[in-house]
Structures are given as structure tokens and as C-alpha cells.
Amino acid sequence: MPSTSSAPEVAGVRVAYRRRTGLTGAKGGDWADSLGLPGNRLVLVVGDVLGGDLPTPPSVADQFRSATRVLTQMDLSPAQVLHRLDVLAASLGDEYTSTCVYVSCDLSDGTAVFASAGHLPPLLRTPYDPAYRVALPIGPPLGVGGGEFEERQCTIPPGSLLALYTDGLLGHALGEDADGAIAELGRLLDKAEDVPDEQLDQTCEHISHTMLGNGEHTGDATLVLAKLGRLPEADAAAWTLTARPTAVAQARDLIRDRLLAWGLQGLADVVELLVSELVTNALRYGIAPFGLRMTRDSANVMIEVSDGNPTVPRLRNVQVGDEGGRGLHLVDELSTDWGVRSHPQGKTVWFTLGIAN
């Protein structure tokens, strides 16, 4: 795993890693990743394979990491990702289970959704509060089977520092006192207040070294630090639409006004057409209220339409004479990219359009 990563596709985010590999023949193995998703979203994940009586082959942790990447690109919710990883772990045999914490951060509005499979609690230091444990419902480790994975959503202020880690990081700090070691990690995060983005990698190295010291350790030890910003207010807009038939015209007006304000009026005709289709579908099949959100970065404009019905729409073959079913085909043909993601409140259908188009 690389020692540092900046997740450049997500504006306002800096991510740093540190991992020390345990002694040869040690049981278990760590895996971690950070991934950017459309709509200024960032996924962070850390896992720790529990190897039973035998050393864990590196390929086992790699399978968890690779599967997580695939599931993340499917835009599943954190709990859905853990459920499918649980199925994967069961297929590896009884000798391998893994803890895992999965976090999806939306930098447009600062919301973060957490889910845990038996993992240690993330630590969060905000500009206003000292580091504290993020209280999560803890599901069973991956591979145990039969458990439910729950999610917790919270708002993270810009400039906050989020730490994910494995139990190997706690081994040196205060012996077997895990609570004391977590508290020590929190104190180190507090000392890192206002660290510049470009120094986050050095900060991660310093914290890791302080926690572990120079001695040998039997298991892997991983620390992931993420400094989370926020998309500038000028680059995002959000509205709530009612279930009235006028919602489609209202959505078109809101979209056109915002594109004019951004100097992107050349995109208006296509964006209005696609928004009309998505809002019409929401009115027809969704559950009110409906959310409409626009964001932009240097390359794309993104539009999202949300509603309270968790049923995911899919492309289907449209026959001559069918009155519906063409909306998603238009979105598929005219947008740069599009997708659907589920969340506890329902679903969101989104599309992007390149600014250069």
C-alpha cells in the first residue's frame, strides 16, 4: 500500500497513509484504500484480516481491498458494501474473517456515512472539538455471517481531521490498554490542529512513529488520516421540490438560472432536458419530497435528483408505442456519466456533463 495519497479527484481533500508490516509469519493482515466518486465524494476504508491459527497470505487482504474497490464503484451504501464483503469473506473459508470500517464523505455538504464490521472506532477532530471517538453501531466481523450492518450519518465541519486505524497501531503506545492507546492517538491528533495540507503526510508519519516506536511488532499497523474540506458554496446549490406538477418547470428554471450565474448557459438546453426527465420520473415513481442539487468543478457540472423511494430505476428496452421508459435512455445518451446510489432516505439519480461540451 502506498505511504501517501492525495485523492486529487475530490476537491478540498488530503489523505495520508502509514502502514508497517508485521513480522514474517504474523497472523492477520491490514488493508486500506481511499477512492473518489462523482459528486465530490470520498470513500475511506480500513480493514484487518483476522487470520486464525495460520499466517494470512497477502492475497487475502488484497482480495478484500480489490472487492471493496469494485463495490465502491457500484455506488452502494456503506452497509451494502459491508454486507457483500461479508459474503466474500464467507467464501474464503472459516479460517479468515476481517474487521472493517467504511466511510463515505460528501464534500458538497459535509455529510459522512459510517458503517463498521467489528472494527475500532474512527477518531474525529474538528476545528471546534478535541478528538473523539465516532460512536457507531458495530456489526460482526466480515465472514461471521448472519449479522446486520447499520449506518450512522453525521456532518463533518471543514478542516476536520479523521483517523482510521487498525489494532496494530495501538500495540506499543500503552501495552495492552487499548482505551488508553486510543486516547493517546486522540491527543496526537489534537496536537496536529491546523496542520497544512502539504504537511499531512509528515504528520501521519510522526503519529505512526510515536504510537509504534522503533521496536519490532508482530502484526500489521495502519493509520489513515484524512483532512476534509468542503466544496465552495459558490460551486453548489440545492433545493427541495414538492410533488406538484409544476415541479418540473420549477426545476428547469432553477437549473437555468444557476447555469447563467456560472457562465455555463451553453449547457442549459441539454441539462434542462435531462433534469425534466429525472424530475418527471421522481414525480411518477418516487416519494416526496424531492431533492435537486447542482455542483460544479473545473471539468463537469453534476445534477442530482433524490426521492424517498429506494427502488433503483434501470434502463429497459422501450417498444414502439410505450409512453414511458425513455428518460434514462436520454440521460445515458446525452450525459458524460450517470448513475444511481441508494441511501437510508431513498435514492439519488445523478448525471454529469462536461463543461467543455
XYZ file of C-alpha atoms in Angstrom:
357
model
C 0.000 0.000 0.000
C 1.407 3.440 -0.797
C 2.530 5.579 2.119
C 0.626 8.628 0.945
C -2.211 9.582 -1.388
C -3.896 12.910 -2.113
C -7.211 11.767 -3.695
C -6.865 14.599 -6.259
C -10.234 13.905 -7.891
C -12.048 15.166 -4.769
C -11.675 18.893 -4.210
C -10.587 20.005 -0.753
C -9.360 16.611 0.491
C -5.964 15.358 1.550
C -5.347 11.740 2.553
C -2.187 10.209 4.032
C -1.373 6.576 4.880
C 1.162 4.845 7.029
C 1.443 1.076 7.259
C 4.055 -1.034 8.966
C 4.121 -4.694 8.058
C 4.388 -7.143 10.928
C 6.979 -9.857 11.377
C 7.160 -12.610 8.783
C 4.689 -15.328 9.710
C 2.450 -12.997 11.705
C -1.257 -13.768 11.752
C -3.697 -11.366 10.126
C -3.120 -8.551 7.667
C -4.282 -4.976 7.098
C -5.908 -3.457 4.008
C -6.935 0.132 3.318
C -7.939 2.425 0.478
C -9.311 5.843 -0.462
C -11.451 6.342 -3.553
C -13.054 9.356 -5.191
C -16.594 9.159 -6.561
C -18.622 11.524 -8.753
C -20.203 14.436 -6.930
C -17.215 15.390 -4.749
C -17.480 12.232 -2.668
C -14.677 10.362 -0.963
C -14.649 6.804 0.393
C -12.202 5.731 3.098
C -11.905 2.125 4.207
C -9.624 0.237 6.601
C -9.749 -3.473 7.375
C -7.856 -6.005 9.451
C -7.896 -9.685 8.487
C -8.087 -11.995 11.493
C -6.050 -14.959 10.382
C -6.977 -17.692 12.811
C -4.194 -20.169 13.539
C -2.243 -19.601 10.322
C -0.398 -16.607 8.859
C -2.586 -14.659 6.454
C -1.398 -14.743 2.828
C -1.133 -11.218 1.391
C -3.585 -12.293 -1.293
C -6.421 -12.475 1.263
C -6.113 -8.833 2.254
C -5.687 -7.972 -1.440
C -8.958 -9.751 -2.234
C -10.785 -7.664 0.353
C -9.243 -4.470 -0.994
C -9.991 -5.318 -4.635
C -13.569 -6.320 -3.853
C -14.094 -3.081 -1.922
C -12.944 -1.080 -4.931
C -15.418 -2.851 -7.203
C -18.310 -2.458 -4.761
C -17.492 1.214 -4.190
C -17.681 1.917 -7.924
C -21.169 0.372 -7.886
C -22.228 3.306 -5.668
C -23.574 1.087 -2.895
C -24.212 2.430 0.575
C -21.639 1.616 3.311
C -23.906 -1.018 4.872
C -24.499 -2.635 1.478
C -20.751 -2.779 0.836
C -20.130 -4.498 4.175
C -22.931 -6.987 3.511
C -21.372 -8.031 0.209
C -17.883 -8.167 1.717
C -19.351 -10.436 4.397
C -20.483 -12.805 1.644
C -16.993 -12.670 0.100
C -15.338 -13.417 3.434
C -17.581 -16.444 3.931
C -16.450 -17.773 0.550
C -12.796 -17.674 1.672
C -13.408 -20.308 4.327
C -13.885 -20.394 8.081
C -10.250 -19.582 8.805
C -10.450 -15.946 7.628
C -12.586 -13.134 8.935
C -11.911 -9.412 8.866
C -12.922 -6.307 10.723
C -13.639 -3.231 8.601
C -14.777 0.372 8.871
C -16.168 2.079 5.739
C -16.817 5.811 5.449
C -18.443 7.723 2.595
C -17.920 11.503 2.761
C -19.848 14.023 0.656
C -17.729 17.154 0.369
C -20.607 19.118 -1.162
C -22.495 19.314 2.124
C -20.084 17.805 4.650
C -22.115 14.698 5.432
C -20.361 11.421 6.210
C -21.921 7.959 6.482
C -20.103 5.342 8.585
C -20.539 1.582 8.882
C -18.440 -0.837 10.918
C -17.898 -4.577 10.920
C -16.350 -5.179 14.307
C -13.685 -2.507 13.817
C -12.153 0.027 16.190
C -13.946 3.407 16.277
C -12.719 6.182 13.976
C -11.410 9.320 15.670
C -12.551 12.772 14.563
C -11.014 16.118 15.483
C -12.978 19.145 14.338
C -11.878 22.797 14.397
C -14.157 23.213 17.438
C -13.702 19.998 19.432
C -10.820 17.819 20.585
C -10.536 14.371 19.047
C -13.336 11.975 19.973
C -14.495 8.505 19.009
C -17.222 8.400 16.381
C -19.965 6.360 18.045
C -21.055 3.659 15.591
C -23.322 0.617 15.654
C -20.812 -2.232 15.499
C -21.739 -5.163 13.293
C -19.999 -8.539 13.392
C -16.663 -9.049 11.617
C -16.844 -9.907 7.937
C -17.180 -13.639 7.391
C -19.049 -14.399 10.604
C -22.350 -14.205 8.727
C -25.898 -13.567 9.840
C -25.338 -10.078 11.185
C -26.802 -6.737 10.210
C -24.688 -3.723 9.367
C -26.099 -0.353 10.363
C -25.075 3.129 9.293
C -24.557 6.376 11.118
C -24.617 9.753 9.374
C -23.099 12.932 10.737
C -21.929 16.305 9.475
C -18.187 16.955 9.479
C -17.090 20.614 9.565
C -14.479 21.706 7.010
C -10.932 21.466 8.295
C -11.659 18.351 10.371
C -9.163 15.520 10.702
C -10.498 11.937 10.507
C -8.348 8.992 11.604
C -8.941 5.321 10.739
C -6.545 2.711 12.118
C -6.041 -0.930 12.999
C -5.338 -2.501 16.372
C -1.677 -2.964 15.446
C -1.210 0.805 15.796
C -2.210 0.581 19.465
C 0.124 -2.206 20.487
C 3.124 -0.114 21.548
C 1.531 3.016 22.976
C 0.274 1.711 26.310
C 0.797 -2.024 26.278
C -2.493 -3.906 26.373
C -4.515 -0.831 27.390
C -6.491 -0.279 24.157
C -8.619 2.535 25.607
C -5.531 4.338 26.817
C -3.833 3.872 23.447
C -6.860 5.284 21.610
C -6.811 8.266 23.976
C -3.112 8.759 23.191
C -3.887 8.704 19.464
C -6.541 11.359 20.117
C -4.019 13.566 21.926
C -1.658 13.307 18.969
C -4.472 14.347 16.630
C -5.181 17.343 18.855
C -1.554 18.405 18.555
C -1.936 18.278 14.766
C -4.527 21.086 14.835
C -4.354 23.374 11.796
C -1.705 21.243 10.068
C -1.366 22.464 6.443
C -2.489 20.048 3.753
C 1.024 19.683 2.403
C 2.281 18.568 5.828
C -0.338 15.892 6.446
C 1.968 13.140 5.226
C 4.671 14.154 7.718
C 2.050 14.351 10.445
C 0.873 10.826 9.649
C 4.462 9.578 9.812
C 5.046 11.335 13.149
C 1.885 9.935 14.744
C 2.594 6.432 13.470
C 6.181 6.530 14.742
C 5.094 7.894 18.122
C 2.493 5.182 18.562
C 4.745 2.327 17.412
C 8.251 3.336 18.392
C 11.253 1.630 16.812
C 10.716 -1.884 18.102
C 9.506 -4.934 16.225
C 5.818 -5.793 16.285
C 4.040 -8.978 15.353
C 1.061 -7.627 13.394
C 0.467 -5.037 10.701
C -0.190 -1.472 11.871
C -2.096 1.006 9.699
C -3.061 4.643 10.098
C -5.127 6.636 7.598
C -5.542 10.384 8.101
C -7.945 12.462 6.033
C -8.221 16.225 6.237
C -11.689 17.052 4.960
C -12.604 20.342 3.348
C -15.817 21.475 1.734
C -16.813 22.382 -1.794
C -17.005 26.208 -2.010
C -20.551 27.475 -1.513
C -20.394 29.264 -4.870
C -19.938 25.891 -6.609
C -23.025 24.166 -5.194
C -26.751 24.777 -4.969
C -29.596 22.662 -3.558
C -33.366 22.931 -3.475
C -36.384 20.934 -2.259
C -39.234 20.306 -4.712
C -42.807 19.386 -3.864
C -44.951 16.736 -5.534
C -46.882 19.311 -7.563
C -46.937 19.030 -11.382
C -45.228 22.447 -11.521
C -42.090 20.874 -10.007
C -40.687 20.074 -13.470
C -40.956 23.686 -14.682
C -39.592 24.925 -11.350
C -36.581 22.613 -11.655
C -35.849 23.844 -15.192
C -35.979 27.483 -14.056
C -33.676 26.847 -11.095
C -31.180 24.976 -13.244
C -31.138 27.611 -15.993
C -30.664 30.486 -13.517
C -27.737 28.725 -11.856
C -26.056 27.874 -15.158
C -26.383 31.514 -16.222
C -24.800 32.601 -12.938
C -21.910 30.220 -13.596
C -21.488 31.405 -17.176
C -22.442 27.956 -18.486
C -25.561 28.886 -20.415
C -24.305 26.802 -23.348
C -25.192 23.672 -21.365
C -28.676 24.856 -20.448
C -30.712 23.120 -23.170
C -29.257 19.660 -22.565
C -29.219 19.968 -18.774
C -32.813 21.221 -18.667
C -33.968 18.325 -20.854
C -32.299 15.709 -18.656
C -33.456 17.332 -15.420
C -37.009 17.382 -16.754
C -36.826 13.637 -17.372
C -35.452 12.844 -13.909
C -37.907 15.065 -12.049
C -40.780 13.613 -14.082
C -39.666 10.109 -13.111
C -39.451 11.181 -9.466
C -42.986 12.575 -9.590
C -44.279 9.423 -11.252
C -42.479 6.727 -9.283
C -40.777 8.404 -6.308
C -41.782 9.515 -2.846
C -41.822 13.218 -1.953
C -40.166 15.448 -1.009
C -37.707 15.586 -3.882
C -34.208 16.973 -3.723
C -32.449 18.797 -6.555
C -28.747 19.604 -6.303
C -26.153 21.082 -8.673
C -22.400 21.136 -8.225
C -19.521 22.042 -10.471
C -15.772 21.603 -10.614
C -13.220 22.534 -13.228
C -14.361 19.788 -15.623
C -18.016 18.919 -15.001
C -21.421 20.015 -13.859
C -23.269 17.412 -11.804
C -27.028 17.249 -11.274
C -28.699 15.050 -8.647
C -32.396 14.288 -8.158
C -33.326 12.484 -4.935
C -36.525 10.963 -3.603
C -37.661 8.684 -0.791
C -38.295 5.531 -2.839
C -35.324 3.131 -2.505
C -36.239 1.248 -5.705
C -33.437 1.771 -8.216
C -34.519 2.624 -11.783
C -32.890 0.689 -14.608
C -32.548 1.041 -18.342
C -35.033 -1.152 -20.175
C -35.909 -1.835 -23.756
C -38.525 0.605 -24.998
C -41.037 -0.607 -27.568
C -42.852 1.484 -30.140
C -45.960 2.898 -28.516
C -44.604 2.835 -24.955
C -45.473 6.043 -23.135
C -42.579 5.889 -20.675
C -39.133 4.439 -20.214
C -37.225 6.844 -22.458
C -35.969 9.210 -19.773
C -32.976 7.163 -18.661
C -32.088 6.416 -22.279
C -31.815 10.165 -22.908
C -29.679 10.551 -19.800
C -27.485 7.654 -20.925
C -27.040 9.078 -24.428
C -26.552 12.766 -23.661
C -24.663 12.871 -20.348
C -20.951 12.339 -19.767
C -21.689 9.880 -16.982
C -24.660 8.914 -14.816
C -25.645 6.559 -12.037
C -27.891 5.770 -9.089
C -26.942 5.444 -5.450
C -29.002 4.201 -2.534
C -29.037 5.787 0.916
C -31.137 5.464 4.072
C -33.525 8.184 2.859
C -34.178 6.574 -0.542
C -32.104 7.033 -3.682
C -30.346 9.645 -5.804
C -30.134 9.621 -9.603
C -27.289 11.756 -10.929
C -25.607 12.722 -14.173
C -22.610 14.796 -15.177
C -21.979 16.909 -18.232
C -18.531 18.056 -19.280
C -18.095 21.816 -19.182
C -16.079 21.641 -22.402
C -19.010 20.053 -24.277
